[in-house]
mmCIF file of C-alpha atoms in Angstrom:
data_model
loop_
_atom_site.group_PDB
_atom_site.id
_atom_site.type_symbol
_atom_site.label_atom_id
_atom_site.label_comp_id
_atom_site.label_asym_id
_atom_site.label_seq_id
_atom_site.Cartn_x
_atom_site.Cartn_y
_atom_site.Cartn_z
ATOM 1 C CA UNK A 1 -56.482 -121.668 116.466
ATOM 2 C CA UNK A 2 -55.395 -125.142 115.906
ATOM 3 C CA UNK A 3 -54.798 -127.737 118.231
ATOM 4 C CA UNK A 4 -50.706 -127.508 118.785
ATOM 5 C CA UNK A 5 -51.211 -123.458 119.314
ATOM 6 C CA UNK A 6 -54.127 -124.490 122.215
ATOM 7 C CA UNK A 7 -51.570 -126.626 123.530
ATOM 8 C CA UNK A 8 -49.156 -123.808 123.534
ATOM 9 C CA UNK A 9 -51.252 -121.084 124.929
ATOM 10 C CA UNK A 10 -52.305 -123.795 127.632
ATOM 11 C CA UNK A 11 -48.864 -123.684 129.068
ATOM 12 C CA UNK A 12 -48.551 -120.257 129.506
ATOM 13 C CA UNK A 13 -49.845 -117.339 131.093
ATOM 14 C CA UNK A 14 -52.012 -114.869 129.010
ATOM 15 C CA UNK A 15 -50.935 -111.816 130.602
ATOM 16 C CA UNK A 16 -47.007 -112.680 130.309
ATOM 17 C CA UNK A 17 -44.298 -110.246 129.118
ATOM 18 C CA UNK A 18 -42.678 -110.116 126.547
ATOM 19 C CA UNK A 19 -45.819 -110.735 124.585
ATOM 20 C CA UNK A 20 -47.340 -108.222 122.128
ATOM 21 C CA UNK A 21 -50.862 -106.943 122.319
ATOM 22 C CA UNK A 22 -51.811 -109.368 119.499
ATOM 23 C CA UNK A 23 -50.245 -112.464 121.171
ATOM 24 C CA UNK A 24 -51.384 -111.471 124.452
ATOM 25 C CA UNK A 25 -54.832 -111.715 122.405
ATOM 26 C CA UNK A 26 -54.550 -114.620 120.962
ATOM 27 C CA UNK A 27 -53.332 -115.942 123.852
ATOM 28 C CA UNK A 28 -56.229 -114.822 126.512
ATOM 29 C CA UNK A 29 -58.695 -116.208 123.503
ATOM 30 C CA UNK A 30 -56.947 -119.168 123.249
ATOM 31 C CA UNK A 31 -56.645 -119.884 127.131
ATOM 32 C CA UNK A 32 -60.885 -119.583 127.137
ATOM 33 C CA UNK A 33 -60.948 -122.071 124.444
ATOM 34 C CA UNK A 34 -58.224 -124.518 125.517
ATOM 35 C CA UNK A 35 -60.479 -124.263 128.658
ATOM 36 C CA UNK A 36 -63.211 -125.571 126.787
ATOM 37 C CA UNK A 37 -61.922 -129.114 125.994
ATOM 38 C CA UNK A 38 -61.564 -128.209 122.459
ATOM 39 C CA UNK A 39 -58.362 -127.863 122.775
ATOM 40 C CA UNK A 40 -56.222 -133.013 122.542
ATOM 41 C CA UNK A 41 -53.748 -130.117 124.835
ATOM 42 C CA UNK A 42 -54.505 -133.465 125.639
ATOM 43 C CA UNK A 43 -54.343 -132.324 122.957
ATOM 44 C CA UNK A 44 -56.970 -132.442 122.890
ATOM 45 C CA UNK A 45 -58.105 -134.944 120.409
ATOM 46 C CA UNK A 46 -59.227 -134.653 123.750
ATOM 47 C CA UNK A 47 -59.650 -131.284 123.493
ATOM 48 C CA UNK A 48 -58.252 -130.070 126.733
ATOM 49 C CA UNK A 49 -55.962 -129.350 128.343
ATOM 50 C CA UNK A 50 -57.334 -130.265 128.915
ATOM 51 C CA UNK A 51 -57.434 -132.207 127.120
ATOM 52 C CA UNK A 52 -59.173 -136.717 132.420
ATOM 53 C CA UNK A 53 -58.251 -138.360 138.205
ATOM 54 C CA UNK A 54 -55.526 -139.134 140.312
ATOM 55 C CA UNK A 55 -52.771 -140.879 139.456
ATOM 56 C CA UNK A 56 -53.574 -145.020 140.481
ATOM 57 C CA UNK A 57 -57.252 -144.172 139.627
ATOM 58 C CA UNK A 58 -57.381 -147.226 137.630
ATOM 59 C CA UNK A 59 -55.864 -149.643 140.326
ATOM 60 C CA UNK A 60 -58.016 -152.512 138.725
ATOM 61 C CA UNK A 61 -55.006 -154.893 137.578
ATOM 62 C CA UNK A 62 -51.822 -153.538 138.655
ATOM 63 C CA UNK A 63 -49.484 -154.155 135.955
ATOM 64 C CA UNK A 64 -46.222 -151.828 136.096
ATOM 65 C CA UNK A 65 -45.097 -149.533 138.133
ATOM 66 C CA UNK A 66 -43.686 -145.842 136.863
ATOM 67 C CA UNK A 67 -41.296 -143.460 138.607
ATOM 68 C CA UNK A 68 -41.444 -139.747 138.293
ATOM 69 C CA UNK A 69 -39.953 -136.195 140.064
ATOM 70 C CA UNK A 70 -42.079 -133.963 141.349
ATOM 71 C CA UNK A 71 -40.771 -130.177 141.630
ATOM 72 C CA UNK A 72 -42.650 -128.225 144.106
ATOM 73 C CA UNK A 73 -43.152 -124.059 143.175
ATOM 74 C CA UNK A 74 -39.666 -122.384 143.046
ATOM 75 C CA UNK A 75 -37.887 -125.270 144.435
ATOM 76 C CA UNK A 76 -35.525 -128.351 143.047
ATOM 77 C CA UNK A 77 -36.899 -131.762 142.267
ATOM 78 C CA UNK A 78 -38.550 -133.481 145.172
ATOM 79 C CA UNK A 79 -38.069 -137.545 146.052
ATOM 80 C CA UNK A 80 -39.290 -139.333 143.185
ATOM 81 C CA UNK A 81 -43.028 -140.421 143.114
ATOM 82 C CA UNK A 82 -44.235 -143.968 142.487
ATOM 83 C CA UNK A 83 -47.432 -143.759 139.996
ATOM 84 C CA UNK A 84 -48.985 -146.857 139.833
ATOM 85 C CA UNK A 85 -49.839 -147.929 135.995
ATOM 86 C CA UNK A 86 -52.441 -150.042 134.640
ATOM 87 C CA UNK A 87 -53.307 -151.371 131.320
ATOM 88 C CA UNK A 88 -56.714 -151.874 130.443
ATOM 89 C CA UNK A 89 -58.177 -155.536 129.580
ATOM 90 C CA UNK A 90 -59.877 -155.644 126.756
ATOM 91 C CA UNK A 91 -63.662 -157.164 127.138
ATOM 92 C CA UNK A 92 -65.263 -160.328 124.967
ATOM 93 C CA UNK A 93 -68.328 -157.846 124.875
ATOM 94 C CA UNK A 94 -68.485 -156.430 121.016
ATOM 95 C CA UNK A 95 -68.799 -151.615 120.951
ATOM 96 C CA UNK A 96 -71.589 -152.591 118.839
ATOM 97 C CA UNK A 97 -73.397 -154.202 121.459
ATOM 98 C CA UNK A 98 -72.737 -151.607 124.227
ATOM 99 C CA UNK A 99 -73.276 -148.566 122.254
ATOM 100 C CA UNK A 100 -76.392 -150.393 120.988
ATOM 101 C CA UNK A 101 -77.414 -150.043 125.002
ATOM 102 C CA UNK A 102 -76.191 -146.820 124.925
ATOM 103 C CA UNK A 103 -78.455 -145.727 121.563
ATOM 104 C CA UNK A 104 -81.285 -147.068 123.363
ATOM 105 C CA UNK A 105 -80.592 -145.342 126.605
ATOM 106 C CA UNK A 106 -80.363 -141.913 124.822
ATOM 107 C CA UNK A 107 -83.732 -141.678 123.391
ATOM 108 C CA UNK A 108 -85.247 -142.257 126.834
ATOM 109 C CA UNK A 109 -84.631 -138.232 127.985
ATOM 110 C CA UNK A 110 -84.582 -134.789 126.590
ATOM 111 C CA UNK A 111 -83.239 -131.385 127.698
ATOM 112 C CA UNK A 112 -84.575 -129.952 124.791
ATOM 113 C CA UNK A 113 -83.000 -126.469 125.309
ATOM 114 C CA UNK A 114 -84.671 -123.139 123.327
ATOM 115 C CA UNK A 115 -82.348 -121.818 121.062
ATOM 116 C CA UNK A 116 -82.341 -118.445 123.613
ATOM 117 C CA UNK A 117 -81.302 -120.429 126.522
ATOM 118 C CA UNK A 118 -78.003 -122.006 127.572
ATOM 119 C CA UNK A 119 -76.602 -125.522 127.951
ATOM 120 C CA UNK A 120 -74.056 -125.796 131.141
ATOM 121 C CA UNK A 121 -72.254 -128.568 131.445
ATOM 122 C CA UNK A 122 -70.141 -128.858 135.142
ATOM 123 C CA UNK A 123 -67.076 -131.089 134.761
ATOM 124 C CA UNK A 124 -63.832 -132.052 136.301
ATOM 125 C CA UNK A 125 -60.854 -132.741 134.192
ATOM 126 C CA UNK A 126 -57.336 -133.778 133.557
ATOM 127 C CA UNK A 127 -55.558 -133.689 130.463
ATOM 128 C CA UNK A 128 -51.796 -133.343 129.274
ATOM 129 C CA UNK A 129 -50.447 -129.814 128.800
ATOM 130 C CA UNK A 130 -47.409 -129.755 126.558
ATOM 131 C CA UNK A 131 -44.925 -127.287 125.438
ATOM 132 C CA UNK A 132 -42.493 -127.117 123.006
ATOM 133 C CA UNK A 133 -39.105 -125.218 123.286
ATOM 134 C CA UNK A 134 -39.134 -121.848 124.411
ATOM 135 C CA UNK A 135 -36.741 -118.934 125.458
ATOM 136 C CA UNK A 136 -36.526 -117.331 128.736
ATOM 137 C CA UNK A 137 -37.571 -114.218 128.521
ATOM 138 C CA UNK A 138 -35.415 -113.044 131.505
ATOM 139 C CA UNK A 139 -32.250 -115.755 130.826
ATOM 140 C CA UNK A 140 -32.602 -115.814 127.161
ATOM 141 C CA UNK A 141 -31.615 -119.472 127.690
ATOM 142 C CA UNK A 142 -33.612 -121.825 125.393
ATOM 143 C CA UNK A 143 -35.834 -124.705 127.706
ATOM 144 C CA UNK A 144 -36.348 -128.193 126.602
ATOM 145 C CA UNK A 145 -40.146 -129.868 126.108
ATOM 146 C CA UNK A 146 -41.743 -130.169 129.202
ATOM 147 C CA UNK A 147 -45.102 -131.902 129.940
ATOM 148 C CA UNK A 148 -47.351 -132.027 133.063
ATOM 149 C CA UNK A 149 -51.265 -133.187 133.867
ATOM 150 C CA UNK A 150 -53.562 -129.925 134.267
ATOM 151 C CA UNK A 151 -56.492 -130.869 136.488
ATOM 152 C CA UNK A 152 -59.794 -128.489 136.732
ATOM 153 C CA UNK A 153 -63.504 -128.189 137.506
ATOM 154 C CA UNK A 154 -65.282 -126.404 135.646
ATOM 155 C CA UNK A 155 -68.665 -125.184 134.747
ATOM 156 C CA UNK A 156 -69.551 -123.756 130.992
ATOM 157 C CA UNK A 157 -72.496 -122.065 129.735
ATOM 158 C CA UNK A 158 -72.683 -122.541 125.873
ATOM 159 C CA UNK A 159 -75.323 -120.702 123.811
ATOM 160 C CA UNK A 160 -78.100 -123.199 123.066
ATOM 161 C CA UNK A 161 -78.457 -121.658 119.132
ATOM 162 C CA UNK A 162 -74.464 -120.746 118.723
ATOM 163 C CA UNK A 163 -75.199 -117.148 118.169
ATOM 164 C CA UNK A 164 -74.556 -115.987 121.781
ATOM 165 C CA UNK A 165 -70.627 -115.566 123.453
ATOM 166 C CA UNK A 166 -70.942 -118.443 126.309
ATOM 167 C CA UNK A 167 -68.884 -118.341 129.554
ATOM 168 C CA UNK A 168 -66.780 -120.682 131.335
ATOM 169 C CA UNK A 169 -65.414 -120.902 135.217
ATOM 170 C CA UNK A 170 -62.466 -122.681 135.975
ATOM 171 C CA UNK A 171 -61.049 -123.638 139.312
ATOM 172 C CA UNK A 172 -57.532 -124.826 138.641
ATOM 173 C CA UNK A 173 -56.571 -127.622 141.096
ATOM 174 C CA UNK A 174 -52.901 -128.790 141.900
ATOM 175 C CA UNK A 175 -51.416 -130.165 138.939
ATOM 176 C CA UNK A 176 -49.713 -133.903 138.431
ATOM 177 C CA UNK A 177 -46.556 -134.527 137.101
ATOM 178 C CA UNK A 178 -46.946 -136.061 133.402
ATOM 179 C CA UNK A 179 -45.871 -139.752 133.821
ATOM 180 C CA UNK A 180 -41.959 -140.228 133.163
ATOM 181 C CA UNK A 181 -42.028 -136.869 132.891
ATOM 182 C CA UNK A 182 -40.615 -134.179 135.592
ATOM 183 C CA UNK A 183 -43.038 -131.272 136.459
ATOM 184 C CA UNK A 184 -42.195 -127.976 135.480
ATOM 185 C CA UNK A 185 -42.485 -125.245 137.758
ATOM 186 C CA UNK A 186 -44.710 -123.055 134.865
ATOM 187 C CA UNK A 187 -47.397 -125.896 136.088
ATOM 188 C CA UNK A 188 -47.938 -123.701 139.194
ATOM 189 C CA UNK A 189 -48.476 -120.958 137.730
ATOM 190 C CA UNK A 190 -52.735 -121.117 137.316
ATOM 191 C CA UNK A 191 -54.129 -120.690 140.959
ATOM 192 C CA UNK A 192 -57.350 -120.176 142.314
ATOM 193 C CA UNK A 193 -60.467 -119.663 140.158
ATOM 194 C CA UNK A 194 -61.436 -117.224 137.030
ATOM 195 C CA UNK A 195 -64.451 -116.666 134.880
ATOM 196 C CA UNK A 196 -64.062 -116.023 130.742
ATOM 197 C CA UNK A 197 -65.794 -114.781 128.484
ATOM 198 C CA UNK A 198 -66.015 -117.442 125.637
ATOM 199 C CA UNK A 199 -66.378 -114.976 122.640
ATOM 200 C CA UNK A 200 -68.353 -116.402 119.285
ATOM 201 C CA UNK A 201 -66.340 -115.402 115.863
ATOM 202 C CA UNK A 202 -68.395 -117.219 114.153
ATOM 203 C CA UNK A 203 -65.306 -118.984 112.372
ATOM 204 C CA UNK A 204 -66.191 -122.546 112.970
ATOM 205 C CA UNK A 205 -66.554 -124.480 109.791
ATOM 206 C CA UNK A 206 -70.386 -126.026 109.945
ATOM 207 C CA UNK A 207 -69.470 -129.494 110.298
ATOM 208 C CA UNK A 208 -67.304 -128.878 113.245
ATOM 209 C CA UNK A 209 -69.795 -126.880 114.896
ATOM 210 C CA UNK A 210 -71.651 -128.464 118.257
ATOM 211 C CA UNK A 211 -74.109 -125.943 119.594
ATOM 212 C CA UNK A 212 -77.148 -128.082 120.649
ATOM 213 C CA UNK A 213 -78.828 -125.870 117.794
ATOM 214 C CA UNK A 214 -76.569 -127.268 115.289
ATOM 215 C CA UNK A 215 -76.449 -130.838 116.652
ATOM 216 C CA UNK A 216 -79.907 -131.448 116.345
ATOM 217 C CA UNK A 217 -79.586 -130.564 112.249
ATOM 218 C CA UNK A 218 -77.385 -133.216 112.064
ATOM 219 C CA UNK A 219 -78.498 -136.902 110.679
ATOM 220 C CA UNK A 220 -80.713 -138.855 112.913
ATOM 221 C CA UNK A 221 -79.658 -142.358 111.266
ATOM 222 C CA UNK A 222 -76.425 -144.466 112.021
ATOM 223 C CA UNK A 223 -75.354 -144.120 108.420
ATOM 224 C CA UNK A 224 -76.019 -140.423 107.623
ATOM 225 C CA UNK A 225 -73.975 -139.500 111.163
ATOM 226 C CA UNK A 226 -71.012 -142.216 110.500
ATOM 227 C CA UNK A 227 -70.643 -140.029 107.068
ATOM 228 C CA UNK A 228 -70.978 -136.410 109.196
ATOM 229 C CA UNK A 229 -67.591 -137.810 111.220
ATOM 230 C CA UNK A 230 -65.895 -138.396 108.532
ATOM 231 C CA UNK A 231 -66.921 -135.036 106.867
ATOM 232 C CA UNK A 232 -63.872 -132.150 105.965
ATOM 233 C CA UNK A 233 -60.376 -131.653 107.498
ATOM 234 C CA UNK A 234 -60.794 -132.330 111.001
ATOM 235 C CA UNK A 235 -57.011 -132.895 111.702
ATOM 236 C CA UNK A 236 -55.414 -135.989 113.492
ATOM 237 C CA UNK A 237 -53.044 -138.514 112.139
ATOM 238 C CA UNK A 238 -55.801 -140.528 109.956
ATOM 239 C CA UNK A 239 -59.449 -140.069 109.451
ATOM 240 C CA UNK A 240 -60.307 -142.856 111.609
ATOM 241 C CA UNK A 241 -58.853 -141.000 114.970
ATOM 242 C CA UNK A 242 -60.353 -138.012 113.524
ATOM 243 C CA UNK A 243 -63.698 -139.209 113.440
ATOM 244 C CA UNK A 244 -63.424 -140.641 116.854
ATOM 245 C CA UNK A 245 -62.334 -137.328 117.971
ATOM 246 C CA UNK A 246 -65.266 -136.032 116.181
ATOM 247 C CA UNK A 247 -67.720 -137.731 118.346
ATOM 248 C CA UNK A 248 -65.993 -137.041 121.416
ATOM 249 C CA UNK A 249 -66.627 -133.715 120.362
ATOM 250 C CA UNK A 250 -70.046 -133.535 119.788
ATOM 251 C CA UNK A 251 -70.572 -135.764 123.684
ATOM 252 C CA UNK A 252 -68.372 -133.190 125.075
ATOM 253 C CA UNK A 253 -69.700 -130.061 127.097
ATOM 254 C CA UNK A 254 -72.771 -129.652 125.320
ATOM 255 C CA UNK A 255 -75.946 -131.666 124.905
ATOM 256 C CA UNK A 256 -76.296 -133.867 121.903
ATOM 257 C CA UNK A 257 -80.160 -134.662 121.285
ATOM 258 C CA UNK A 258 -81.246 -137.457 121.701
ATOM 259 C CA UNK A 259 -81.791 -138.785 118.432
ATOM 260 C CA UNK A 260 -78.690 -137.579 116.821
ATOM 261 C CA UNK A 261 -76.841 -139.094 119.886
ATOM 262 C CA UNK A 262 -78.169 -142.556 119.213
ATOM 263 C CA UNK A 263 -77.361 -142.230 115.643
ATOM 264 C CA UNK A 264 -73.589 -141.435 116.798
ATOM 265 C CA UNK A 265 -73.167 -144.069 119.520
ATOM 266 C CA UNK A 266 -74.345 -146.216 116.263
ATOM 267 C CA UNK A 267 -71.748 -144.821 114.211
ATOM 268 C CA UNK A 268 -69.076 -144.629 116.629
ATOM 269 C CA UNK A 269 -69.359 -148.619 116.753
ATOM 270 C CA UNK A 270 -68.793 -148.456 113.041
ATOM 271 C CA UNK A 271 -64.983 -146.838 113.753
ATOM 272 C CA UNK A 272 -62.032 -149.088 112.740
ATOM 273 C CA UNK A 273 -59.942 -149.992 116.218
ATOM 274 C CA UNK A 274 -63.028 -149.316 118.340
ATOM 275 C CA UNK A 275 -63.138 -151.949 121.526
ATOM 276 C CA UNK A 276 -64.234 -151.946 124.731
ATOM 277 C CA UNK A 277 -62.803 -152.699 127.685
ATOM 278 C CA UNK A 278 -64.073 -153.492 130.998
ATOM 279 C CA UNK A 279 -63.945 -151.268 134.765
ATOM 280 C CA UNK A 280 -62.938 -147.840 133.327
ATOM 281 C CA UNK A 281 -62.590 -145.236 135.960
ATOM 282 C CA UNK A 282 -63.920 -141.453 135.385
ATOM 283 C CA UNK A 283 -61.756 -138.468 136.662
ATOM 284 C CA UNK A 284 -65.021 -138.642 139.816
ATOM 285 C CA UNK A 285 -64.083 -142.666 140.337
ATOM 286 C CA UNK A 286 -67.036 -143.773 138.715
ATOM 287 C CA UNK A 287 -66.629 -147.190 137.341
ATOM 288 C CA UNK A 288 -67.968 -148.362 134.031
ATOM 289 C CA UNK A 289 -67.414 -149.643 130.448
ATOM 290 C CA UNK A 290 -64.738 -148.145 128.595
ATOM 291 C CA UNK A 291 -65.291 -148.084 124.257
ATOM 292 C CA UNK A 292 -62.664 -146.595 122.539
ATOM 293 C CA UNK A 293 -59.366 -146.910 120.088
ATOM 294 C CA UNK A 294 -55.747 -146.399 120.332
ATOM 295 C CA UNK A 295 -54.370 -143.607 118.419
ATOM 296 C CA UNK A 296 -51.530 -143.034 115.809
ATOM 297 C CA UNK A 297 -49.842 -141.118 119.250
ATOM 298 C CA UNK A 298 -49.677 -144.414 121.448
ATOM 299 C CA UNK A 299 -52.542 -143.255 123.993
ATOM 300 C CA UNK A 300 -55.820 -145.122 124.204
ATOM 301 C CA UNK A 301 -58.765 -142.813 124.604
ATOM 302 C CA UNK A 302 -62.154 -144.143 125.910
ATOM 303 C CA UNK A 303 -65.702 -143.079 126.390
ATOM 304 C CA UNK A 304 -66.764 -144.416 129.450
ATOM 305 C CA UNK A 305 -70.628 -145.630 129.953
ATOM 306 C CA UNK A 306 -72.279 -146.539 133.440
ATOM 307 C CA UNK A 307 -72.438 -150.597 133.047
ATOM 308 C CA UNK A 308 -76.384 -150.003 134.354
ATOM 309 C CA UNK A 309 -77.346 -147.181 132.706
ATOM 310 C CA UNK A 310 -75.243 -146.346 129.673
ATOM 311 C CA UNK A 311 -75.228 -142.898 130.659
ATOM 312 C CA UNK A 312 -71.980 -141.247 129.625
ATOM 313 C CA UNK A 313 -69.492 -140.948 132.726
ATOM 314 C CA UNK A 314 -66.625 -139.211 131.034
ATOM 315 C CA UNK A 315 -63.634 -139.642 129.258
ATOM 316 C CA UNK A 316 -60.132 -141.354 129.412
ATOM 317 C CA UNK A 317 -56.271 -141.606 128.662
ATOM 318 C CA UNK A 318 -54.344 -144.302 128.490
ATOM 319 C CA UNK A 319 -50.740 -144.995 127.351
ATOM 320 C CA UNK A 320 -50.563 -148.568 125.560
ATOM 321 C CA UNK A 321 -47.524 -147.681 122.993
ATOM 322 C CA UNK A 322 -44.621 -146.742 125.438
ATOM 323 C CA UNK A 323 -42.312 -145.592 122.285
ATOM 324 C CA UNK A 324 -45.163 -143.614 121.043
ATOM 325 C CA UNK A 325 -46.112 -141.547 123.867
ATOM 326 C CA UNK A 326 -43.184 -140.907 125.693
ATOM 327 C CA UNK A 327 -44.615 -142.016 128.562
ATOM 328 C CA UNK A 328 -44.923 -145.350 130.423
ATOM 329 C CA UNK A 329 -46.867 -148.013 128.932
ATOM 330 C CA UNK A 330 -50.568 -148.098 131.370
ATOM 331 C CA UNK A 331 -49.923 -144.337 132.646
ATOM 332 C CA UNK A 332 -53.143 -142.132 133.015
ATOM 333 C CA UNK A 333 -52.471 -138.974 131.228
ATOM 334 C CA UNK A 334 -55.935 -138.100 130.872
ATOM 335 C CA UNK A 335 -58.938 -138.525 132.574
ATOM 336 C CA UNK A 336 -62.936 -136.573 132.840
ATOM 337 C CA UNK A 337 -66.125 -136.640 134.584
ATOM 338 C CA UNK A 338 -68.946 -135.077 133.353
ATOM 339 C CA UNK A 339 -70.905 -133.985 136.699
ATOM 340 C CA UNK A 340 -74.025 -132.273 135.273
ATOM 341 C CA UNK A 341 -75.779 -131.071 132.216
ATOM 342 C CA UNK A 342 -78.649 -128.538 132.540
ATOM 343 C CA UNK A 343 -80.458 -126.160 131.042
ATOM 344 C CA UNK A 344 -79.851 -121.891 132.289
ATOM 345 C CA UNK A 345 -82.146 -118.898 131.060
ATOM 346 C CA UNK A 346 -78.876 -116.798 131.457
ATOM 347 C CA UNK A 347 -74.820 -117.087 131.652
ATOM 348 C CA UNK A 348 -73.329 -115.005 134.475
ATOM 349 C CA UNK A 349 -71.640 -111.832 133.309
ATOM 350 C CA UNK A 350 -68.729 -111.299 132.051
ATOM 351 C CA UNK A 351 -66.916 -108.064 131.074
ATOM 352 C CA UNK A 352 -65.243 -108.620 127.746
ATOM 353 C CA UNK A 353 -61.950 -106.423 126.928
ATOM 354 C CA UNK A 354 -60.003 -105.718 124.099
ATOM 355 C CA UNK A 355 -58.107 -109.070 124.708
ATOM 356 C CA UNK A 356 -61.254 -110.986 124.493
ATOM 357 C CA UNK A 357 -62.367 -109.807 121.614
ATOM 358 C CA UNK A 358 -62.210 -111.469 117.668
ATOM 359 C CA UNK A 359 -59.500 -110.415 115.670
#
């Protein structure tokens, strides 16, 4: 399932007429994945939606202010929202220096998982959910685009080797309306909380894999990883954003060892576009160093460090290219905190149906 179909499934229901029993697979498959920010739905290149955190979470330097409508469940457009916008400044400090720090600081622990065991990762998130036209299935009226902010915490349990199905546990929390965007009343629609089976096909090309098992087979050396990012058909708009994606990917709810994760804060620094810029904000309001790029898309997407520790805080959006993203320039649209990464013996269980299972 590529991205655009995560993004899809993300804004719909699994279990929705007038869906067949092979869409209404795909679908319930593709829901457990989007879940698992695989899916830059913010899209995503973040994979979310997912795919990072309150509007005005970056409040640092005010420098526009946005205006969107908010619908609540089943009703009309409420009064219009202010969401206060930001853009982020840009620091004298070099991404070579700070993910320097950051190389250094990774070598200095080790979960060292067994390949029998689990890595869970517990997270909070916020990423754009996006959909493109689609038909009523009651009306048969066609509906326009819509977009809106899907906000989460969530726990996964990933098998340590690859070989195992993981699970995940989402507790959907109340979504944001996309900035400049109105919010749709499908964004309602995920309540409460729900555990998935995350089922292993086995499909995933090797170089796109990030089980901690594979990880750790990856190279240890600046050079060697800079050349893994850049390695096959990893989508995106050039192979510069995909490579950045790349590493978000392998930082992103599952544990990177800790030599392969200094070779790749190494390599990251060795991205065309990548800057940093100074009092990022995490989806938990953690403040720290942002180092990222600006995609082909118009959105800014950092990896934010602590400024002490150069421990990895989480992930975020930014819109810096109004044209480009449809959205105003300095608008959130995505923001993460990773809360915890540990070790588990087991997963809980999880019945797996028919839907669940590979095609």
């Amino acid at each position: 399932m590529n991205d655009d179909e995560i993004q899809l499934v993300a804004s719909i229901r699994p279990d929705a007429s007038p869906y067949d029993a092979e869409a209404r697979q795909a679908a319930r498959r593709g829901l457990a994945a989007a879940a698992t920010p695989r899916a830059r739905g913010w899209r995503p290149r973040w994979r979310g939606p997912y795919a990072m955190a309150l509007a005005g979470a970056l409040a640092v330097a005010v420098g526009a202010t946005a205006i969107t409508l908010a619908r609540a469940p089943g009703g009309s457009p409420g009064p219009a929202e202010e969401v206060v916008v930001t853009m982020p400044k840009i620091a004298a400090v070099s991404a070579s220096e700070v993910l320097d720090r950051a190389a250094r600081a990774a070598v200095r622990t080790d979960l060292a998982p067994r390949d029998d065991q689990f890595v869970k990762v517990e997270s909070e998130t916020m990423y754009g959910s996006f959909s493109g036209e689609a038909t009523n299935a009651e009306t048969g009226e066609a509906g326009g685009e819509t977009r809106y902010l899907y906000r989460t915490k969530r726990a996964i349990w990933l098998s340590a080797d690859g070989t195992r199905n993981g699970v995940v546990r989402i507790e959907h929390l109340e979504p944001k309306a996309y900035p400049g965007w109105p919010i749709p009343e499908m964004a309602y629609e995920r309540t409460g909380t729900e555990t998935l089976p995350l089922v292993n096909c086995g499909k995933v090309p090797e170089y796109m894999r990030t089980d901690h098992a594979a990880l750790k087979r990856l190279p240890a050396d600046a050079e060697g990883m800079r050349a893994h990012l850049y390695t096959g058909d990893r989508g995106g708009s050039s192979k510069d954003e995909a490579a950045f994606t790349a590493a978000g990917d392998m930082l992103r709810e599952t544990y990177m060892p800790p030599a392969q994760r200094a070779a790749l804060f190494k390599a990251v620094g060795t991205i065309p576009g990548v800057d940093v810029t100074e009092r990022a904000e995490d989806a938990a309001g953690r403040r720290g160093i942002g180092v990222g790029r600006v995609g082909l898309d118009g959105v800014r997407e950092d990896l934010i460090f602590d400024a002490k520790t150069y421990e990895l805080l989480g992930e975020r959006g930014i819109v810096v290219d109004e044209k480009a993203a449809r959205s105003p320039k300095g608008s959130l649209v995505a923001s993460t905190a990773q809360l915890s990464v540990t070790v588990a013996d087991e997963a809980p269980e999880v019945g797996i149906t028919d839907a669940d299972r590979c095609g």
